[in-house]
Coordinates of C-alpha atoms and ligand atoms in Angstrom, one line a residue:
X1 CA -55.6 74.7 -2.2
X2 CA -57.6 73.1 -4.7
X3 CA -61.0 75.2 -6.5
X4 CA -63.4 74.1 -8.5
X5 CA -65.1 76.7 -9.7
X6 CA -68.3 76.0 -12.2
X7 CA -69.5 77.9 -15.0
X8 CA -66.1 79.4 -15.4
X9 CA -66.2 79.7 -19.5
X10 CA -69.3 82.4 -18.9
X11 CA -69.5 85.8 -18.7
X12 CA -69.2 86.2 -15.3
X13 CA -67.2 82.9 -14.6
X14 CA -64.1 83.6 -17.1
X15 CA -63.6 87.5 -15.2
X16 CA -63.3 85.3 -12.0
X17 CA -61.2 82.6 -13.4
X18 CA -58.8 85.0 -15.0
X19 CA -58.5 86.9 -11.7
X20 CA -57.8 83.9 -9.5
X21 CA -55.8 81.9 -11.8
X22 CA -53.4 85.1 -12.0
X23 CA -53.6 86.4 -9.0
X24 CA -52.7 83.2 -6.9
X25 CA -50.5 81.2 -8.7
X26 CA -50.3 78.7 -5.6
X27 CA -53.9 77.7 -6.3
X28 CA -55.0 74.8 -8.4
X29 CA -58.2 76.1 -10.1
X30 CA -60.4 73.9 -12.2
X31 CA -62.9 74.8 -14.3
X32 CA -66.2 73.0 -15.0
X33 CA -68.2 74.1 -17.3
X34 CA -70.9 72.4 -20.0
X35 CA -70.3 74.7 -22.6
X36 CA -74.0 75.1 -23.1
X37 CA -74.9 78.4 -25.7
X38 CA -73.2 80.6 -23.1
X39 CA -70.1 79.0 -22.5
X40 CA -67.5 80.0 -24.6
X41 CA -63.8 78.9 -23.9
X42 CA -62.4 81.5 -26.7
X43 CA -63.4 83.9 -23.0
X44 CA -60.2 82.0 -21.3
X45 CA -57.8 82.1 -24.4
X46 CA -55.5 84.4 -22.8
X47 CA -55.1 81.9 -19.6
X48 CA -55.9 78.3 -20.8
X49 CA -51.8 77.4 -21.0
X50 CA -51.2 78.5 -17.3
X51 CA -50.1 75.8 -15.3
X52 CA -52.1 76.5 -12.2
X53 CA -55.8 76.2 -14.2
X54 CA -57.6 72.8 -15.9
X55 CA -60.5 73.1 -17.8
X56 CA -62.9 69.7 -17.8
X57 CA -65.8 70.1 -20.1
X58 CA -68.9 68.7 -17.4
X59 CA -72.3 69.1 -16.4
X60 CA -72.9 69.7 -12.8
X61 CA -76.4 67.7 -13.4
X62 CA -74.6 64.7 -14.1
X63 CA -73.9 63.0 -10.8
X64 CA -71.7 60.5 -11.7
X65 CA -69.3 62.6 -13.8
X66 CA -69.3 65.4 -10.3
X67 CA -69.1 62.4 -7.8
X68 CA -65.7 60.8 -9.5
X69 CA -64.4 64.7 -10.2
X70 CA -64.2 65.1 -6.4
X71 CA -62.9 61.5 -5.6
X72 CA -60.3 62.4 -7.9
X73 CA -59.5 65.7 -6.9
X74 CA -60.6 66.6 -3.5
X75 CA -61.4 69.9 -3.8
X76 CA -61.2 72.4 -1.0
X77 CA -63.1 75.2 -1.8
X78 CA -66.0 75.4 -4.6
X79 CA -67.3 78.9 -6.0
X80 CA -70.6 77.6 -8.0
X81 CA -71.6 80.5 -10.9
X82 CA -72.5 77.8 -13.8
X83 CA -76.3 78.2 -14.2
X84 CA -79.2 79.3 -16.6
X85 CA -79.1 83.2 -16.4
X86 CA -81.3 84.4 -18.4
X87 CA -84.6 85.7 -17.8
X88 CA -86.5 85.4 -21.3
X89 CA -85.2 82.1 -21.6
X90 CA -86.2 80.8 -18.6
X91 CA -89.4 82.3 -19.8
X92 CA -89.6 79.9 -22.3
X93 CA -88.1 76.9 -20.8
X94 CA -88.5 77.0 -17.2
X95 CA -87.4 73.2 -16.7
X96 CA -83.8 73.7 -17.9
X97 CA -83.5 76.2 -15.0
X98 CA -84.6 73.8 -12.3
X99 CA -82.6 70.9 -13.5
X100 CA -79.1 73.3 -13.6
X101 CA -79.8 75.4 -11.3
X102 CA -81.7 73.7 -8.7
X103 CA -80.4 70.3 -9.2
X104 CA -77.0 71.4 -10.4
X105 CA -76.5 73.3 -7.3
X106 CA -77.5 70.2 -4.9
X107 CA -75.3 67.7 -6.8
X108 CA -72.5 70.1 -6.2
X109 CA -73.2 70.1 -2.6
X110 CA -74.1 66.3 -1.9
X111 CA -70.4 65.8 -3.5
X112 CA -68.7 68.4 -1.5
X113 CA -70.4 67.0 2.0
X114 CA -69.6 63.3 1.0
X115 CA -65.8 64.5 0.3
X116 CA -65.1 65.9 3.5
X117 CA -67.9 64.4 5.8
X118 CA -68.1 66.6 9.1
X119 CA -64.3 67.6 8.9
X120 CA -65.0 70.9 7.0
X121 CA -61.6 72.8 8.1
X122 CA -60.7 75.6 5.9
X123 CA -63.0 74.6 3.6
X124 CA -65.8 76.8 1.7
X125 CA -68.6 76.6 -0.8
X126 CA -69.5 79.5 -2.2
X127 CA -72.7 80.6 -4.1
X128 CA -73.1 83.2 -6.6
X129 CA -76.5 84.3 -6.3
X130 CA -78.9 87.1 -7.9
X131 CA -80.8 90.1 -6.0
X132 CA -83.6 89.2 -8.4
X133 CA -84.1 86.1 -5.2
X134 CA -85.9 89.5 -3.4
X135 CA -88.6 90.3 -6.3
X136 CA -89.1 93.9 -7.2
X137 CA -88.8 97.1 -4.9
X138 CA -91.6 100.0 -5.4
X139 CA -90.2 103.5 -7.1
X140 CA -88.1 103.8 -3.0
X141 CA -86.1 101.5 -1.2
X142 CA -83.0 98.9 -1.4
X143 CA -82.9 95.4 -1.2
X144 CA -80.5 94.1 2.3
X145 CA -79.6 91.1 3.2
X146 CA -82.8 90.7 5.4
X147 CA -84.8 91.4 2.8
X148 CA -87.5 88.5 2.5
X149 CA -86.8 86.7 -0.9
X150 CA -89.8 86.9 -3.2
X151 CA -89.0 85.5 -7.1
X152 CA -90.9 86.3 -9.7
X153 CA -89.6 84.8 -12.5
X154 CA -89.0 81.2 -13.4
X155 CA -85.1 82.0 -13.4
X156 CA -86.0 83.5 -9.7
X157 CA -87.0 81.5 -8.1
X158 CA -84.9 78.5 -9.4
X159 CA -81.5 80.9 -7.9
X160 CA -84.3 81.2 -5.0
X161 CA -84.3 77.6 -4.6
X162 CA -80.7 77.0 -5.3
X163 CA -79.8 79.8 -2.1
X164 CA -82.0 78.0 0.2
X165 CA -80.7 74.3 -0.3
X166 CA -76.9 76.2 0.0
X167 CA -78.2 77.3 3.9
X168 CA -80.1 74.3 4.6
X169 CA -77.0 72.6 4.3
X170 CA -75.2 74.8 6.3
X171 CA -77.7 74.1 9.0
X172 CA -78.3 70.5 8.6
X173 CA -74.9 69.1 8.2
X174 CA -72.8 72.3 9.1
X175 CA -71.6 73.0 5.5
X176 CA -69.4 75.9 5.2
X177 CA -71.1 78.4 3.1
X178 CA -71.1 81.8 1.8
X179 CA -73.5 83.5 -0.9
X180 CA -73.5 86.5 -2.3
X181 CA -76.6 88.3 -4.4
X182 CA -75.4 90.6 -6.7
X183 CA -76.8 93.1 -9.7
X184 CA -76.9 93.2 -12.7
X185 CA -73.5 92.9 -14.6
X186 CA -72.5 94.1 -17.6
X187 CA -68.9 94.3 -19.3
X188 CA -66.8 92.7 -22.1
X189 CA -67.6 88.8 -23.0
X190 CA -71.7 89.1 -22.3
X191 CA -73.8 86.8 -24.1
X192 CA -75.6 89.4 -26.9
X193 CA -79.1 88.3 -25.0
X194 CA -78.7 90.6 -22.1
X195 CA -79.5 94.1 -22.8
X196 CA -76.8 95.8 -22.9
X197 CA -74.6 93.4 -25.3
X198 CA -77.7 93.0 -27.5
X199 CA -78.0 96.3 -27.7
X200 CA -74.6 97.3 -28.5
X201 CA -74.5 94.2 -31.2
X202 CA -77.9 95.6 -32.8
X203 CA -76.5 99.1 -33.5
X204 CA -73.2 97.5 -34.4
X205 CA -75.9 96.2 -37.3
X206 CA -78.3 98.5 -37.8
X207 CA -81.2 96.7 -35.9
X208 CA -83.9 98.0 -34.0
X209 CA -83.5 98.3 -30.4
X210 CA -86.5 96.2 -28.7
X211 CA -87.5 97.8 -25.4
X212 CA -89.9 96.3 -23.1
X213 CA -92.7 97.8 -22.2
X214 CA -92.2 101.2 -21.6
X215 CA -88.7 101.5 -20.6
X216 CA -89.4 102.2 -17.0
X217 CA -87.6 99.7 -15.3
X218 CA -85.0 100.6 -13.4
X219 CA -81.6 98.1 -12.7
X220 CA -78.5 98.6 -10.7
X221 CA -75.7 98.5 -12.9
X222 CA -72.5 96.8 -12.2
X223 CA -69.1 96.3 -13.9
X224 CA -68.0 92.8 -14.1
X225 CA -64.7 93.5 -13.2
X226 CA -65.8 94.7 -9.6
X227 CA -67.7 91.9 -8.8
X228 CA -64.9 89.4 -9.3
X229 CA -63.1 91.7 -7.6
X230 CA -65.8 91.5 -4.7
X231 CA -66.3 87.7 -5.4
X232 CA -62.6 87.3 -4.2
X233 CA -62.6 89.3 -1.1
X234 CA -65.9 87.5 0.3
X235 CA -63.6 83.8 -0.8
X236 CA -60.8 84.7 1.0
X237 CA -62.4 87.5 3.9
X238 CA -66.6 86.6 3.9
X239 CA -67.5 85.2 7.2
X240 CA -69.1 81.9 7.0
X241 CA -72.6 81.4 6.8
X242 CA -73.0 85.1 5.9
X243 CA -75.0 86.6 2.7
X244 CA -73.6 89.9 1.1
X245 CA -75.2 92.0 -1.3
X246 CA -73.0 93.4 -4.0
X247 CA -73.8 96.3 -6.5
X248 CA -73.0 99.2 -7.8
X249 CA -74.7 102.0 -6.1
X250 CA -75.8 102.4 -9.9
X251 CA -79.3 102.7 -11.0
X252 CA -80.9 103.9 -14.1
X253 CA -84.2 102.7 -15.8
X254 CA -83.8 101.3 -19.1
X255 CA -84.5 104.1 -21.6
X256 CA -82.3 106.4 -19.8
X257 CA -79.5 103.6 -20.1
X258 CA -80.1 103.0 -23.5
X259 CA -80.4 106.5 -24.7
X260 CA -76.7 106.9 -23.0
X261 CA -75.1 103.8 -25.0
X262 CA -76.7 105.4 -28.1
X263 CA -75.0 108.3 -27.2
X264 CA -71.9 106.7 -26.3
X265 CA -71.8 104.1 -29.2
X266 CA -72.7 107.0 -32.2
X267 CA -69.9 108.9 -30.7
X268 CA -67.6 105.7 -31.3
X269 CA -68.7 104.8 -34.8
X270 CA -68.1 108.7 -35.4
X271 CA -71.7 108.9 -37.0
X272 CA -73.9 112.3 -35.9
X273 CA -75.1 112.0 -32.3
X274 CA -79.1 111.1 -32.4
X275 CA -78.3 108.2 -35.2
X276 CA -78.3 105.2 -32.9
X277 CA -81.4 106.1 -30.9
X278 CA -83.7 106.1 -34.3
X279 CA -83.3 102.8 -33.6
X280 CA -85.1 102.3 -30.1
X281 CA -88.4 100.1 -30.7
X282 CA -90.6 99.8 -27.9
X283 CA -91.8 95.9 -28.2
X284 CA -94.2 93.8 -25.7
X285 CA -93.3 93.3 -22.3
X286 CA -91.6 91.0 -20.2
X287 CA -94.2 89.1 -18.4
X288 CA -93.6 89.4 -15.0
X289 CA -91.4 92.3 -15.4
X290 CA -89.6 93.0 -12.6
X291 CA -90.1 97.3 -12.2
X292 CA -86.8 97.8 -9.7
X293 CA -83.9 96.1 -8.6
X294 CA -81.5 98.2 -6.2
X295 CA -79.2 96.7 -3.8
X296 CA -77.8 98.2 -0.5
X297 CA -74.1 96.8 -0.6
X298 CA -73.4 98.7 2.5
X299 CA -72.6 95.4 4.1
X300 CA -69.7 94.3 2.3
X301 CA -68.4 98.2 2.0
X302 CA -68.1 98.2 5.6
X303 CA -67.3 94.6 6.4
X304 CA -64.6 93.6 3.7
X305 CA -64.0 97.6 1.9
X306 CA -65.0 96.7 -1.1
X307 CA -66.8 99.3 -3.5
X308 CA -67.1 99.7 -7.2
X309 CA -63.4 100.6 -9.0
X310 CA -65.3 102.5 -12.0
X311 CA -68.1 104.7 -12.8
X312 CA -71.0 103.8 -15.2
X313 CA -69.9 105.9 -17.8
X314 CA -66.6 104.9 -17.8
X315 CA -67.5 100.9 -17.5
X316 CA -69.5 101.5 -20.4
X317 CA -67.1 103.0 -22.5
X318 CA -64.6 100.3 -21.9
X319 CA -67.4 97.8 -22.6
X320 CA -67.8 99.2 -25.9
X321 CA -64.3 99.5 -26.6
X322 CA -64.4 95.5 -26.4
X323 CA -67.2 95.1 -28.2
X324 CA -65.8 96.7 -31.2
X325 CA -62.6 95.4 -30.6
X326 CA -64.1 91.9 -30.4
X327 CA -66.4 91.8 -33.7
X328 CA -65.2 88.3 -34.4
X329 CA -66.1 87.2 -31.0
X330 CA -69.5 88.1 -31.6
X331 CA -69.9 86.9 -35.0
X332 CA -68.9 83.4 -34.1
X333 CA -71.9 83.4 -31.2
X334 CA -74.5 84.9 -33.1
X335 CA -75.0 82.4 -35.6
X336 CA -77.1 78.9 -35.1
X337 CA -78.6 79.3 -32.0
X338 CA -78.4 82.6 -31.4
X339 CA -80.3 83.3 -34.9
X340 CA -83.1 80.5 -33.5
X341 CA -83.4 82.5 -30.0
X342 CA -83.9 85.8 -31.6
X343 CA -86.6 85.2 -33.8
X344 CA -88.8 83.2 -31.2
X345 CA -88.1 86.2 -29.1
X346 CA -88.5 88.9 -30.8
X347 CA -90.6 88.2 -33.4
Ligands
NAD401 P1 -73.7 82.9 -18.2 O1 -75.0 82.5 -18.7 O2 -72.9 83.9 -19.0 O3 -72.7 81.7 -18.0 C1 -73.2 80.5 -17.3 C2 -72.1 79.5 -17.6 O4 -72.5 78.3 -16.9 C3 -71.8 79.1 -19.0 O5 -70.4 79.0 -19.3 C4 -72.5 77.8 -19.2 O6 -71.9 76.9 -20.2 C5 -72.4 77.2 -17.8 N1 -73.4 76.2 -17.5 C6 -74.7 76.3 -17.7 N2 -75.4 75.2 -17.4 C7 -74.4 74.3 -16.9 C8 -74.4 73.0 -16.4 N3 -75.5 72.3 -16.3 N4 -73.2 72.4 -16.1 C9 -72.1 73.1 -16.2 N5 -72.0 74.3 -16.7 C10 -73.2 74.9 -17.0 O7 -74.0 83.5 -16.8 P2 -73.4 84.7 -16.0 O8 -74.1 85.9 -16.3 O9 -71.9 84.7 -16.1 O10 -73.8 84.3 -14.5 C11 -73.0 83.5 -13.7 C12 -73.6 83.3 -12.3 O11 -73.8 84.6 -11.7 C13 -75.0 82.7 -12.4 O12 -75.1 81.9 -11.3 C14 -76.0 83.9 -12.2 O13 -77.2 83.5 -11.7 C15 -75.2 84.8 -11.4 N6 -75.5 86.3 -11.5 C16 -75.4 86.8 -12.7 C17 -75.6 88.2 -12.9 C18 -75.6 88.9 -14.2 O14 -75.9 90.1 -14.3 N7 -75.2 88.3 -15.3 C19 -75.9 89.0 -11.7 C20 -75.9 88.3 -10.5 C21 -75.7 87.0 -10.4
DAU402 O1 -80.2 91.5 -11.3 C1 -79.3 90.5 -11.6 C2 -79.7 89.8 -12.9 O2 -79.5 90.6 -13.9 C3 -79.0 88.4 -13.1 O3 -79.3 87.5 -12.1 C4 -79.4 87.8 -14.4 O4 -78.6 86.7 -14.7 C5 -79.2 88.8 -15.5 O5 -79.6 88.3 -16.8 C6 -79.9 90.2 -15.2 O6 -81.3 90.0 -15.3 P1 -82.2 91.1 -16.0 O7 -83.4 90.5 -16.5 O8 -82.4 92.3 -15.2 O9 -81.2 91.5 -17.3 P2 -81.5 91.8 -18.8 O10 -80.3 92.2 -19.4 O11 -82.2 90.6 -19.5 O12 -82.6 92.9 -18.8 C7 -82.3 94.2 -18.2 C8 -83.5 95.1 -18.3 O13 -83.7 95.4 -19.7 C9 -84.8 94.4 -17.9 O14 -85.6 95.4 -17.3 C10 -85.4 93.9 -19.2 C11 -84.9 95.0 -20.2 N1 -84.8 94.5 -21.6 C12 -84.0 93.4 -21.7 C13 -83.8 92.9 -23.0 C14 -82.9 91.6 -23.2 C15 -85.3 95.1 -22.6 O15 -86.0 96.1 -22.5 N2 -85.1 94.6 -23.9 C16 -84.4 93.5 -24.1 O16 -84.3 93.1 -25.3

């Protein structure tokens, strides 16, 4: 079997490439990826000489450059995570989202229909999707998979978008599909723009800790690790044409969150507990904030057995581990760029 699988030097992408590229050994994997601000191949290092995995530098916009990739390789399955993923960003750039994420994604699948025309035995695309496609739940309630999808942000609604041309080709031409919407992720090798890396980067030097708003927002937390662990039971178990919500049965509003990696991250710099929260800023909103996400993952508990392989406290432990562990890796990425984001965000 032959995989392309997109976005694959990301956060979420290298977990899932690292998985499958050791776990099967019989499959070819290849890994596009642009290498935009978020792709960073020093995430593979530990894989990149296996003979089973190919990395080829690509954007999934450019439809000549995906067209010849799939005349040349014919691949049987695709599991598409490359995308814009930020929120803020797409805050300030809402365009870059539509052209990856809504034209990305419909490259991708005019390539794979063209490949394999109406004879679509044992073969799969598979979407990695957001719950942030359902909008914002009230202070009760979960998000299903019947849940009506309502975006809110730019980012949103472009993964919105990007879900419903993945179905509409499932019912126009009879693409086999899965998608899966899933929490929020954290864990080792997350781009310090996300909360929790930025946070744990910003204590690392001594920088306030910008929360928006007033901290009441409530996320479901989940550990990377467990959604590529999920991410390969719906490949090889999901029934096509299905949607599963994955997460982590794991929610906490912001402050509370971030009062806990204080805790946790003054108890690993061995400084006297209390030190790291000083720190906390509340800053200006979000606009649109988003007050809840919270995901029922009942579905694919009861359907494939999967649930989450570690609690909160001890993801986030592990998560700092690699963070201090890793100072190098976050000093190469927060320079240039990083340093131009920032301070047009935060100041
Ligand atoms: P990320 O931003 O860390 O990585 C995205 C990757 O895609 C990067 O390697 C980047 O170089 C690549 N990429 C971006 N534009 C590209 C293009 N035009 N062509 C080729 N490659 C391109 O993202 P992530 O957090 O790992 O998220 C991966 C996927 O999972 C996304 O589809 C996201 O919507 C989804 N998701 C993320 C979360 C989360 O909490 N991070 C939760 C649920 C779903
Ligand atoms: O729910 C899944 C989604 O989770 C994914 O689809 C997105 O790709 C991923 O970025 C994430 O989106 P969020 O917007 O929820 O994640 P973020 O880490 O940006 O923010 C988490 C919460 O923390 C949110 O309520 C905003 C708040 N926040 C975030 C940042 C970066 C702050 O208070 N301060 C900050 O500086």
């Amino acid at each position: 079997m032959t995989i392309l699988i997109t976005g694959g030097a990301g956060f979420i992408g290298s977990h899932v490439i690292r998985l499958f590229v050791e776990k099967y050994p019989n499959y070819n994997i290849f890994n596009v990826d642009a290498l935009t601000y978020a792709g960073n191949l020093e995430n593979l290092n530990d894989i990149e000489s296996k003979s089973n995995y190919k990395f080829v530098k690509g954007d999934i916009t450019d439809e000549f450059f995906i067209n010849e990739l799939f005349k040349k390789h014919r691949f049987d399955c695709v599991i598409h995570l490359a995308a814009e993923s930020h929120v803020d960003r797409s805050i300030q750039d809402p365009l870059a989202f539509v052209r990856t994420n809504v034209i990305g994604t419909m490259i991708l699948l005019n390539a794979f229909k063209n490949t394999w025309k109406d004879n679509f035995e044992s073969k799969l695309f598979y979407h990695i999707s957001t719950d942030e496609v359902y909008g914002s739940l009230g202070q009760t309630g979960l998000f299903k998979e019947s849940t009506a999808y309502d975006p809110n942000s730019p980012y949103s609604a472009s993964k919105a978008s990007s879900d419903h041309f993945v179905r509409a080709y499932g019912e126009t031409y009879g693409l086999p599909y899965v998608i899966t919407n899933c929490s929020n992720n954290y864990g080792q090798n997350q781009f310090p723009e996300k909360l929790i890396p930025l946070f744990i980067n910003n204590i690392i030097n001594n920088k306030p800790l910008p929360v928006y708003g007033d901290g009441n927002y409530t996320r479901d937390w989940l550990y990377v690790i467990d959604h590529a662990r999920a991410i390969d039971l719906v490949f090889h178990k999901g029934t096509l044409g299905e949607t599963y919500n994955i997460g982590g049965f794991n929610e906490w509003k912001n402050i509370d969150l971030v009062k806990l990696l204080c805790k946790q991250m003054d108890y690993k710099l061995d400084k006297p507990e209390g030190t790291s929260r000083k720190l906390i800023t509340y800053v200006k909103d979000r606009p649109g904030h988003d007050l809840r996400y919270a995901i029922d993952a009942s579905k694919i508990n009861k359907e494939l057995g999967w649930k989450p392989s570690v609690t909160f406290e001890e993801g986030l432990f592990l998560t700092i581990d690699w963070y201090l562990n890793n100072e190098n890796w976050l000093k190469n990425i927060t320079t240039g760029e990083y340093q131009t984001y920032y301070q047009k965000q935060y100041n």
